[in-house]
Tab-separated table of C-alpha atoms and ligand atoms in Angstrom:
chain	number	residue	atom	x	y	z
A	10	MET	CA	-66.592	237.917	129.034
A	11	ALA	CA	-64.777	236.695	125.915
A	12	LYS	CA	-64.761	232.962	125.395
A	13	HIS	CA	-61.262	231.506	125.084
A	14	TRP	CA	-61.414	229.155	122.151
A	15	ALA	CA	-57.696	228.454	122.193
A	16	ASP	CA	-58.167	226.738	125.581
A	17	PHE	CA	-59.465	223.803	123.612
A	18	GLN	CA	-56.084	223.422	121.965
A	19	TYR	CA	-54.391	223.239	125.379
A	20	GLU	CA	-57.026	220.810	126.609
A	21	ILE	CA	-56.184	218.486	123.753
A	22	TYR	CA	-52.438	218.875	124.375
A	23	LEU	CA	-52.878	218.243	128.096
A	24	ASN	CA	-54.999	215.164	127.435
A	25	GLY	CA	-51.981	214.036	125.413
A	26	MET	CA	-50.001	213.782	128.660
A	27	THR	CA	-52.176	210.806	129.603
A	28	GLY	CA	-52.079	209.447	126.078
A	29	ALA	CA	-55.729	210.378	125.440
A	30	VAL	CA	-56.227	211.333	121.825
A	31	PRO	CA	-59.309	213.150	120.575
A	32	ARG	CA	-62.195	210.933	119.406
A	33	LEU	CA	-62.298	212.649	116.040
A	34	PRO	CA	-59.505	214.222	113.957
A	35	THR	CA	-58.646	217.881	114.600
A	36	ASP	CA	-58.086	218.396	110.852
A	37	LEU	CA	-61.706	218.828	109.829
A	38	THR	CA	-60.979	218.159	106.161
A	39	ARG	CA	-60.588	214.474	107.135
A	40	LEU	CA	-64.174	214.056	108.366
A	41	GLU	CA	-65.744	213.371	104.967
A	42	GLU	CA	-63.539	210.344	104.354
A	43	LEU	CA	-64.172	208.993	107.857
A	44	THR	CA	-67.927	209.445	107.473
A	45	ALA	CA	-67.826	207.684	104.086
A	46	ARG	CA	-66.234	204.670	105.810
A	47	ARG	CA	-68.806	204.555	108.645
A	48	LEU	CA	-72.111	205.385	106.979
A	49	GLY	CA	-73.848	203.946	103.929
A	50	PRO	CA	-73.300	205.261	100.397
A	51	GLY	CA	-76.789	206.768	100.163
A	52	PRO	CA	-76.538	209.215	103.077
A	53	VAL	CA	-72.872	210.068	102.482
A	54	GLY	CA	-73.481	210.512	98.767
A	55	TYR	CA	-76.350	212.835	99.560
A	56	VAL	CA	-74.344	215.035	101.971
A	57	ALA	CA	-70.970	215.031	100.213
A	58	GLY	CA	-72.471	215.190	96.739
A	59	SER	CA	-72.746	218.281	94.605
A	60	ALA	CA	-74.217	219.501	91.318
A	61	GLY	CA	-72.980	218.050	88.047
A	62	ASP	CA	-69.415	216.799	88.063
A	63	GLY	CA	-68.646	218.542	91.352
A	64	SER	CA	-66.757	221.433	89.735
A	65	THR	CA	-68.457	224.149	91.826
A	66	ALA	CA	-67.689	222.408	95.121
A	67	ARG	CA	-64.063	222.029	94.029
A	68	ALA	CA	-63.938	225.648	92.910
A	69	ASN	CA	-65.139	226.736	96.359
A	70	ARG	CA	-62.091	225.075	97.956
A	71	VAL	CA	-59.694	226.339	95.296
A	72	ALA	CA	-60.907	229.943	95.711
A	73	LEU	CA	-60.239	229.797	99.440
A	74	GLU	CA	-56.933	227.942	99.132
A	75	ARG	CA	-55.688	230.278	96.407
A	76	ARG	CA	-55.933	233.196	98.797
A	77	ARG	CA	-53.006	233.286	101.206
A	78	ILE	CA	-52.693	235.119	104.495
A	79	VAL	CA	-49.872	237.582	104.982
A	80	PRO	CA	-49.185	237.484	108.752
A	81	ARG	CA	-48.199	240.634	110.672
A	82	MET	CA	-45.832	240.618	113.659
A	83	LEU	CA	-45.419	242.476	116.978
A	84	ARG	CA	-49.031	243.557	117.314
A	85	ASP	CA	-49.828	242.509	120.938
A	86	VAL	CA	-52.265	239.660	120.393
A	87	HIS	CA	-52.121	238.181	123.905
A	88	GLU	CA	-55.740	239.120	124.648
A	89	ARG	CA	-58.179	238.192	121.933
A	90	ASP	CA	-61.958	238.465	121.625
A	91	LEU	CA	-63.757	236.644	118.841
A	92	SER	CA	-67.161	238.119	119.562
A	93	VAL	CA	-69.133	239.980	116.871
A	94	GLU	CA	-72.597	241.450	116.471
A	95	VAL	CA	-74.640	239.860	113.710
A	96	LEU	CA	-78.147	241.053	112.822
A	97	GLY	CA	-78.253	242.956	116.100
A	98	ARG	CA	-77.392	239.867	118.178
A	99	PRO	CA	-74.139	239.521	120.126
A	100	LEU	CA	-72.346	236.272	119.132
A	101	PRO	CA	-69.280	234.714	120.804
A	102	ALA	CA	-67.612	234.141	117.407
A	103	PRO	CA	-68.275	234.891	113.704
A	104	LEU	CA	-69.947	231.525	113.128
A	105	ALA	CA	-73.379	229.926	112.753
A	106	LEU	CA	-74.384	226.426	111.753
A	107	ALA	CA	-75.823	226.447	108.211
A	108	PRO	CA	-79.308	225.108	107.587
A	109	VAL	CA	-79.012	221.472	106.503
A	110	GLY	CA	-82.126	219.399	105.946
A	111	VAL	CA	-82.859	215.721	106.589
A	112	LEU	CA	-80.271	215.245	109.356
A	113	SER	CA	-81.900	212.007	110.515
A	114	ILE	CA	-80.083	210.273	107.655
A	115	MET	CA	-76.834	211.033	109.520
A	116	HIS	CA	-77.809	210.325	113.129
A	117	PRO	CA	-80.975	209.197	114.932
A	118	GLU	CA	-80.910	212.306	117.154
A	119	ALA	CA	-80.754	214.479	114.019
A	120	GLU	CA	-81.445	218.248	114.285
A	121	PRO	CA	-82.010	218.386	118.077
A	122	ALA	CA	-78.487	216.980	118.622
A	123	ALA	CA	-76.932	219.580	116.264
A	124	ALA	CA	-79.018	222.322	117.851
A	125	ARG	CA	-77.970	221.305	121.388
A	126	ALA	CA	-74.321	221.344	120.300
A	127	ALA	CA	-74.727	224.853	118.883
A	128	ALA	CA	-76.484	226.011	122.021
A	129	ALA	CA	-73.787	224.510	124.273
A	130	GLN	CA	-71.116	226.435	122.328
A	131	GLY	CA	-73.179	229.613	122.066
A	132	VAL	CA	-73.259	229.471	118.278
A	133	PRO	CA	-76.577	230.189	116.478
A	134	TYR	CA	-78.333	227.255	114.850
A	135	ILE	CA	-80.196	227.824	111.594
A	136	LEU	CA	-82.937	225.269	111.268
A	137	SER	CA	-83.847	224.080	107.766
A	138	SER	CA	-87.451	224.078	106.536
A	139	ALA	CA	-86.638	220.549	105.350
A	140	SER	CA	-85.623	219.308	108.819
A	141	SER	CA	-86.497	215.797	109.925
A	142	THR	CA	-87.798	217.206	113.239
A	143	PRO	CA	-90.606	219.784	113.649
A	144	MET	CA	-89.301	223.288	114.408
A	145	GLU	CA	-91.034	223.400	117.818
A	146	GLN	CA	-89.175	220.254	119.022
A	147	VAL	CA	-85.847	221.675	117.932
A	148	ALA	CA	-86.634	224.929	119.710
A	149	GLU	CA	-87.456	222.997	122.862
A	150	ALA	CA	-84.066	221.233	122.730
A	151	MET	CA	-82.327	224.644	122.637
A	152	GLY	CA	-83.817	226.427	125.643
A	153	ASP	CA	-83.346	230.141	125.085
A	154	ALA	CA	-80.236	229.783	122.870
A	155	GLU	CA	-80.018	231.772	119.645
A	156	ARG	CA	-81.880	230.150	116.751
A	157	TRP	CA	-82.741	231.316	113.245
A	158	PHE	CA	-85.161	229.768	110.744
A	159	GLN	CA	-84.396	228.970	107.105
A	160	LEU	CA	-87.361	229.200	104.767
A	161	TYR	CA	-87.860	227.245	101.620
A	162	TRP	CA	-90.555	229.576	100.424
A	163	PRO	CA	-93.582	227.310	99.765
A	164	LYS	CA	-95.831	227.893	96.785
A	165	ASP	CA	-98.890	227.934	99.044
A	166	ARG	CA	-99.183	231.327	100.802
A	167	GLU	CA	-101.060	229.885	103.786
A	168	VAL	CA	-98.310	227.327	104.408
A	169	ALA	CA	-95.671	230.084	104.098
A	170	ARG	CA	-97.570	232.271	106.561
A	171	SER	CA	-98.047	229.354	108.920
A	172	PHE	CA	-94.328	228.521	108.859
A	173	LEU	CA	-93.462	232.124	109.720
A	174	ASP	CA	-96.037	232.230	112.552
A	175	ARG	CA	-94.796	228.945	113.979
A	176	ALA	CA	-91.122	230.003	113.750
A	177	ARG	CA	-91.810	233.312	115.504
A	178	THR	CA	-93.813	231.573	118.256
A	179	ALA	CA	-91.017	228.992	118.726
A	180	GLY	CA	-88.441	231.736	119.306
A	181	TYR	CA	-86.565	231.832	115.986
A	182	THR	CA	-85.379	235.442	115.762
A	183	ALA	CA	-84.109	235.834	112.178
A	184	LEU	CA	-85.387	234.511	108.857
A	185	PHE	CA	-83.006	233.111	106.206
A	186	VAL	CA	-84.759	232.795	102.843
A	187	THR	CA	-82.901	230.429	100.484
A	188	LEU	CA	-83.255	231.628	96.889
A	189	ASP	CA	-80.877	229.301	95.067
A	190	THR	CA	-83.095	226.188	95.236
A	191	PRO	CA	-86.314	226.903	93.319
A	192	LEU	CA	-85.592	223.456	91.815
A	193	LEU	CA	-83.245	220.729	92.923
A	194	SER	CA	-80.221	220.605	90.615
A	195	TRP	CA	-78.808	217.738	88.561
A	196	ARG	CA	-77.040	215.651	91.185
A	197	PRO	CA	-75.579	212.513	89.614
A	198	ARG	CA	-74.648	210.801	92.892
A	199	ASP	CA	-78.243	210.905	94.087
A	200	LEU	CA	-79.712	210.177	90.650
A	201	ASP	CA	-77.491	207.132	90.152
A	202	GLN	CA	-78.470	205.711	93.531
A	203	ALA	CA	-82.097	206.862	93.260
A	204	TYR	CA	-81.554	208.318	96.717
A	205	LEU	CA	-83.802	211.215	97.702
A	206	PRO	CA	-84.778	211.086	101.392
A	207	PHE	CA	-87.863	213.306	101.149
A	208	LEU	CA	-89.487	210.921	98.687
A	209	HIS	CA	-89.659	208.607	101.709
A	210	GLY	CA	-91.078	211.299	103.939
A	211	VAL	CA	-87.719	212.179	105.568
A	212	GLY	CA	-87.166	215.929	105.840
A	213	THR	CA	-90.876	216.711	105.656
A	214	ALA	CA	-91.573	217.068	109.387
A	215	ASN	CA	-92.376	220.790	109.295
A	216	TYR	CA	-94.868	220.194	106.460
A	217	PHE	CA	-96.544	217.092	107.785
A	218	SER	CA	-97.044	218.768	111.176
A	219	ASP	CA	-98.416	221.973	109.669
A	220	PRO	CA	-102.178	222.683	109.864
A	221	ALA	CA	-102.189	224.716	106.625
A	222	PHE	CA	-100.312	221.946	104.783
A	223	ARG	CA	-102.589	219.234	106.133
A	224	ALA	CA	-105.649	221.228	105.131
A	225	GLY	CA	-104.626	220.613	101.521
A	226	LEU	CA	-104.609	216.785	101.869
A	227	ALA	CA	-107.610	214.593	101.010
A	228	LYS	CA	-106.591	212.044	103.675
A	229	PRO	CA	-104.437	212.293	106.844
A	230	VAL	CA	-100.682	211.771	106.269
A	231	HIS	CA	-100.625	208.328	107.894
A	232	GLU	CA	-103.481	207.059	105.722
A	233	ASP	CA	-101.874	208.103	102.444
A	234	PRO	CA	-98.193	208.984	102.968
A	235	ASN	CA	-97.429	208.961	99.229
A	236	ALA	CA	-100.052	211.591	98.522
A	237	ALA	CA	-98.585	213.687	101.370
A	238	VAL	CA	-95.094	213.384	99.825
A	239	MET	CA	-96.448	214.419	96.416
A	240	HIS	CA	-98.196	217.393	98.006
A	241	PHE	CA	-94.850	218.341	99.606
A	242	VAL	CA	-92.988	218.004	96.292
A	243	GLY	CA	-95.573	220.235	94.598
A	244	MET	CA	-95.389	223.028	97.118
A	245	PHE	CA	-91.798	222.860	98.409
A	246	SER	CA	-90.645	225.764	96.238
A	247	ASP	CA	-91.837	228.113	93.564
A	248	PRO	CA	-89.703	228.929	90.541
A	249	ALA	CA	-92.240	231.620	89.566
A	250	LYS	CA	-91.213	233.943	92.407
A	251	SER	CA	-89.566	237.275	91.603
A	252	TRP	CA	-88.250	240.289	93.513
A	253	PRO	CA	-91.590	242.052	94.162
A	254	ASP	CA	-92.786	238.922	96.024
A	255	LEU	CA	-90.355	239.757	98.874
A	256	ALA	CA	-92.923	242.292	100.116
A	257	PHE	CA	-94.982	239.329	101.395
A	258	LEU	CA	-92.147	238.214	103.655
A	259	ARG	CA	-91.520	241.761	104.953
A	260	GLU	CA	-95.231	241.992	105.834
A	261	ASN	CA	-95.300	238.638	107.602
A	262	TRP	CA	-91.959	238.679	109.471
A	263	ASP	CA	-90.965	241.537	111.761
A	264	GLY	CA	-87.406	240.398	112.549
A	265	PRO	CA	-84.318	240.495	110.323
A	266	ILE	CA	-84.571	238.848	106.893
A	267	VAL	CA	-81.466	237.496	105.173
A	268	LEU	CA	-81.426	236.279	101.560
A	269	LYS	CA	-79.301	233.136	101.175
A	270	GLY	CA	-77.653	232.220	97.898
A	271	ILE	CA	-76.680	235.680	96.559
A	272	LEU	CA	-73.687	235.735	94.194
A	273	HIS	CA	-74.197	238.727	91.860
A	274	PRO	CA	-73.643	242.275	93.191
A	275	ASP	CA	-76.788	243.473	91.379
A	276	ASP	CA	-78.868	240.900	93.294
A	277	ALA	CA	-77.296	242.151	96.520
A	278	ARG	CA	-78.372	245.713	95.585
A	279	LEU	CA	-81.889	244.456	94.853
A	280	ALA	CA	-81.932	242.818	98.277
A	281	ALA	CA	-80.993	246.086	99.948
A	282	ASP	CA	-83.568	247.988	97.870
A	283	ALA	CA	-86.251	245.488	98.948
A	284	GLY	CA	-85.580	246.305	102.604
A	285	MET	CA	-83.758	243.079	103.438
A	286	ASP	CA	-81.267	243.015	106.334
A	287	GLY	CA	-78.574	240.760	104.985
A	288	VAL	CA	-77.370	238.312	102.380
A	289	VAL	CA	-75.471	235.040	102.496
A	290	VAL	CA	-72.948	234.875	99.678
A	291	SER	CA	-73.282	231.161	98.943
A	292	ASN	CA	-73.590	228.705	96.106
A	293	HIS	CA	-75.220	226.127	98.382
A	294	GLY	CA	-71.929	224.292	98.891
A	295	GLY	CA	-71.687	223.689	95.129
A	296	ARG	CA	-74.918	221.724	95.161
A	297	GLN	CA	-77.005	223.820	92.810
A	298	VAL	CA	-75.290	225.387	89.758
A	299	ALA	CA	-72.524	223.301	88.264
A	300	GLY	CA	-70.024	225.709	86.766
A	301	SER	CA	-71.014	228.495	89.146
A	302	VAL	CA	-68.622	231.156	90.352
A	303	ALA	CA	-66.854	230.056	93.545
A	304	ALA	CA	-68.466	231.650	96.585
A	305	ALA	CA	-65.184	233.267	97.767
A	306	ASP	CA	-64.693	234.794	94.330
A	307	ALA	CA	-68.196	236.328	94.449
A	308	LEU	CA	-67.765	237.722	97.978
A	309	PRO	CA	-65.593	240.826	97.336
A	310	ARG	CA	-67.938	242.244	94.690
A	311	VAL	CA	-71.011	241.758	96.891
A	312	VAL	CA	-69.220	243.449	99.814
A	313	GLU	CA	-68.266	246.322	97.580
A	314	ALA	CA	-71.862	246.697	96.369
A	315	VAL	CA	-73.756	246.501	99.690
A	316	GLY	CA	-71.255	246.179	102.535
A	317	ASP	CA	-72.392	249.504	103.969
A	318	ARG	CA	-76.123	248.666	103.742
A	319	LEU	CA	-76.457	244.964	104.556
A	320	THR	CA	-74.954	242.323	106.808
A	321	VAL	CA	-72.900	240.132	104.449
A	322	LEU	CA	-72.472	236.520	105.545
A	323	PHE	CA	-70.619	233.771	103.692
A	324	ASP	CA	-70.714	229.994	103.209
A	325	SER	CA	-69.613	227.264	100.789
A	326	GLY	CA	-66.311	225.534	101.233
A	327	VAL	CA	-65.355	226.605	104.779
A	328	ARG	CA	-63.414	223.742	106.382
A	329	THR	CA	-60.694	225.335	108.517
A	330	GLY	CA	-59.954	228.303	110.787
A	331	ASP	CA	-57.889	229.945	108.074
A	332	ASP	CA	-60.851	229.676	105.677
A	333	VAL	CA	-62.891	231.681	108.190
A	334	PHE	CA	-60.081	234.238	108.462
A	335	LYS	CA	-60.022	234.613	104.666
A	336	ALA	CA	-63.818	235.111	104.470
A	337	LEU	CA	-63.587	237.800	107.181
A	338	ALA	CA	-60.695	239.470	105.321
A	339	LEU	CA	-62.782	239.511	102.139
A	340	GLY	CA	-65.480	241.387	104.024
A	341	ALA	CA	-67.869	238.800	105.481
A	342	ARG	CA	-69.214	239.590	108.930
A	343	ALA	CA	-69.482	235.895	109.832
A	344	VAL	CA	-69.569	232.489	108.142
A	345	LEU	CA	-71.998	229.579	108.087
A	346	LEU	CA	-70.603	226.105	108.359
A	347	GLY	CA	-72.237	223.288	106.357
A	348	ARG	CA	-70.912	219.775	105.743
A	349	PRO	CA	-68.229	219.584	108.455
A	350	TYR	CA	-70.719	219.715	111.309
A	351	VAL	CA	-72.971	217.273	109.521
A	352	TYR	CA	-70.082	214.792	109.406
A	353	GLY	CA	-69.404	215.518	113.110
A	354	LEU	CA	-73.052	214.622	113.782
A	355	GLY	CA	-72.823	211.427	111.736
A	356	LEU	CA	-69.643	210.324	113.498
A	357	ASP	CA	-70.429	211.216	117.124
A	358	GLY	CA	-73.816	212.913	117.523
A	359	GLN	CA	-73.969	216.090	119.641
A	360	ALA	CA	-70.372	215.573	120.861
A	361	GLY	CA	-69.159	215.338	117.274
A	362	VAL	CA	-70.796	218.659	116.344
A	363	GLU	CA	-69.296	220.294	119.453
A	364	HIS	CA	-65.896	218.929	118.486
A	365	VAL	CA	-66.198	220.510	115.010
A	366	ILE	CA	-67.237	223.905	116.390
A	367	ARG	CA	-64.489	223.940	119.005
A	368	CYS	CA	-61.767	222.877	116.550
A	369	LEU	CA	-62.811	225.407	113.970
A	370	LEU	CA	-62.901	228.270	116.462
A	371	ALA	CA	-59.692	227.256	118.244
A	372	GLU	CA	-57.965	227.218	114.874
A	373	LEU	CA	-59.502	230.560	113.910
A	374	ASP	CA	-58.339	232.104	117.195
A	375	LEU	CA	-54.784	230.883	116.622
A	376	THR	CA	-54.781	231.929	112.954
A	377	LEU	CA	-55.926	235.418	113.961
A	378	ALA	CA	-53.264	235.680	116.714
A	379	LEU	CA	-50.424	234.328	114.602
A	380	SER	CA	-51.394	236.693	111.794
A	381	GLY	CA	-51.353	239.709	114.085
A	382	HIS	CA	-55.092	240.136	114.837
A	383	ALA	CA	-56.891	240.156	118.204
A	384	SER	CA	-60.390	240.431	116.783
A	385	PRO	CA	-62.400	239.187	113.774
A	386	ALA	CA	-63.097	242.808	112.874
A	387	THR	CA	-59.567	243.747	111.811
A	388	PRO	CA	-58.571	241.447	108.938
A	389	GLY	CA	-59.058	243.087	105.555
A	390	PRO	CA	-58.140	242.593	101.903
A	391	ALA	CA	-54.610	243.869	102.597
A	392	ASP	CA	-54.000	240.791	104.788
A	393	LEU	CA	-54.386	238.464	101.796
A	394	VAL	CA	-52.517	237.866	98.570
A	395	GLU	CA	-53.878	235.903	95.668
A	396	ASP	CA	-51.802	232.982	94.458
A	397	ARG	CA	-52.404	232.931	90.694
A	398	ALA	CA	-50.156	229.975	89.900
B	19	FMN	C1	-76.917	217.690	102.961
B	19	FMN	C2	-77.143	219.150	102.771
B	19	FMN	C3	-78.426	219.647	102.940
B	19	FMN	C4	-78.647	221.004	102.848
B	19	FMN	N1	-79.930	221.495	103.087
B	19	FMN	C5	-80.125	222.829	103.047
B	19	FMN	C6	-81.410	223.337	103.399
B	19	FMN	O1	-82.296	222.620	103.784
B	19	FMN	N2	-81.588	224.670	103.289
B	19	FMN	C7	-80.578	225.513	102.884
B	19	FMN	O2	-80.774	226.740	102.801
B	19	FMN	N3	-79.356	225.032	102.598
B	19	FMN	C8	-79.120	223.731	102.666
B	19	FMN	N4	-77.853	223.246	102.377
B	19	FMN	C9	-76.775	224.230	102.075
B	19	FMN	C10	-76.066	224.711	103.338
B	19	FMN	O3	-76.931	225.558	104.092
B	19	FMN	C11	-74.819	225.517	103.010
B	19	FMN	O4	-75.123	226.548	102.102
B	19	FMN	C12	-73.691	224.675	102.413
B	19	FMN	O5	-73.655	223.376	102.982
B	19	FMN	C13	-72.381	225.388	102.629
B	19	FMN	O6	-71.327	224.732	102.036
B	19	FMN	P1	-70.330	223.686	102.780
B	19	FMN	O7	-71.110	222.442	102.952
B	19	FMN	O8	-69.243	223.588	101.774
B	19	FMN	O9	-69.906	224.327	104.086
B	19	FMN	C14	-77.611	221.899	102.518
B	19	FMN	C15	-76.293	221.384	102.362
B	19	FMN	C16	-76.050	220.045	102.499
B	19	FMN	C17	-74.645	219.541	102.376
B	20	173	O1	-80.045	219.048	99.494
B	20	173	C1	-80.012	220.269	99.591
B	20	173	O2	-79.005	220.919	99.259
B	20	173	C2	-81.157	221.000	100.056
B	20	173	O3	-81.053	222.163	100.195
B	20	173	C3	-82.414	220.301	100.373
B	20	173	C4	-83.513	220.464	99.554
B	20	173	C5	-84.696	219.798	99.851
B	20	173	C6	-84.797	219.034	101.002
B	20	173	C7	-83.679	218.906	101.833
B	20	173	C8	-82.503	219.555	101.532
């Protein structure tokens, strides 16, 4: 049974008959500014901030805005179905929540609240390795709803193996390996405020609760938290990794593996050659390489290179339903949503995240219909023009 996302639009209109306005704006591009007014400069700076002078984050928006939809008429769009299959799983819409670490800086209920929102809307939740809640607790909050695990590939093999074992046992079905963060980039907003949550032990829950991680500590975490943080910093990622190392993940994870942070078509081919199942075309929301290619500009070349061999997903800069349409038209199977749901969480907890998901999908449904499409599978490059002005 297809879920009718546009019903949300009517619900909001009908509420209007009694004068009830939505608690949060329905234009999701306004959430950052609202969050900035309500939360402190540290947390907002951390979430909204980007690498360098912010040029990559801006380029992500420009690359989506520059592409314009060319609507088609008289194509019978009265019945629409947004469902898609992604990595062998049926999803109600081409959307998942992107892995975002340290959510307790936005809301005390943190990842479990975001995960419950995703579960309530049927959208997969991708849990970050750097979550502020252990992966088992997040899994428990989700019941049997679809969940995927994002791996920051630790230097220590035993910790890596332990994370994969724990994720499998806790019911995470797909593995997203983030490759674009072997080091944290130059982020002036955080540097100027000296704001890095994990230095205070926020976003380290999966590590501090891990037996293999703890085995490497001289004293228990609570007796020497600073030493535990330094141990985390030292093992969080490994810039020495290279393509042959992927064999380790294939051997230790029997479900789908998706490489997150792919921008070059040759890297996408290497992913396919290494037996991976998918890639996320992403520049980490502009947070890693200042001056990087915009994610939407990288997408067509990756699709051309591996679209027939791998599941190609997309993130970085998605804010509206028409952005999702454009990513689909450029060849993505589905998109991941980052900052907007994090602002929703900061502003109104689980309800705020649900609001963001429902607005985005209601807008996508209407954009599809008004552009002559009844399914996310039909938009293609011919439905877009590129505004070069
Ligand atoms: C505050 C914050 C924390 C993030 N933490 C992670 C993380 O732990 N793991 C990861 O793979 N990506 C992380 N990302 C990147 C997101 O998964 C995603 O690629 C990005 O937010 C998409 O861009 P958007 O915010 O423009 O939608 C983070 C992004 C933000 C904004
Ligand atoms: O801030 C980020 O973008 C990110 O990916 C991250 C890295 C380390 C810990 C938490 C989040």
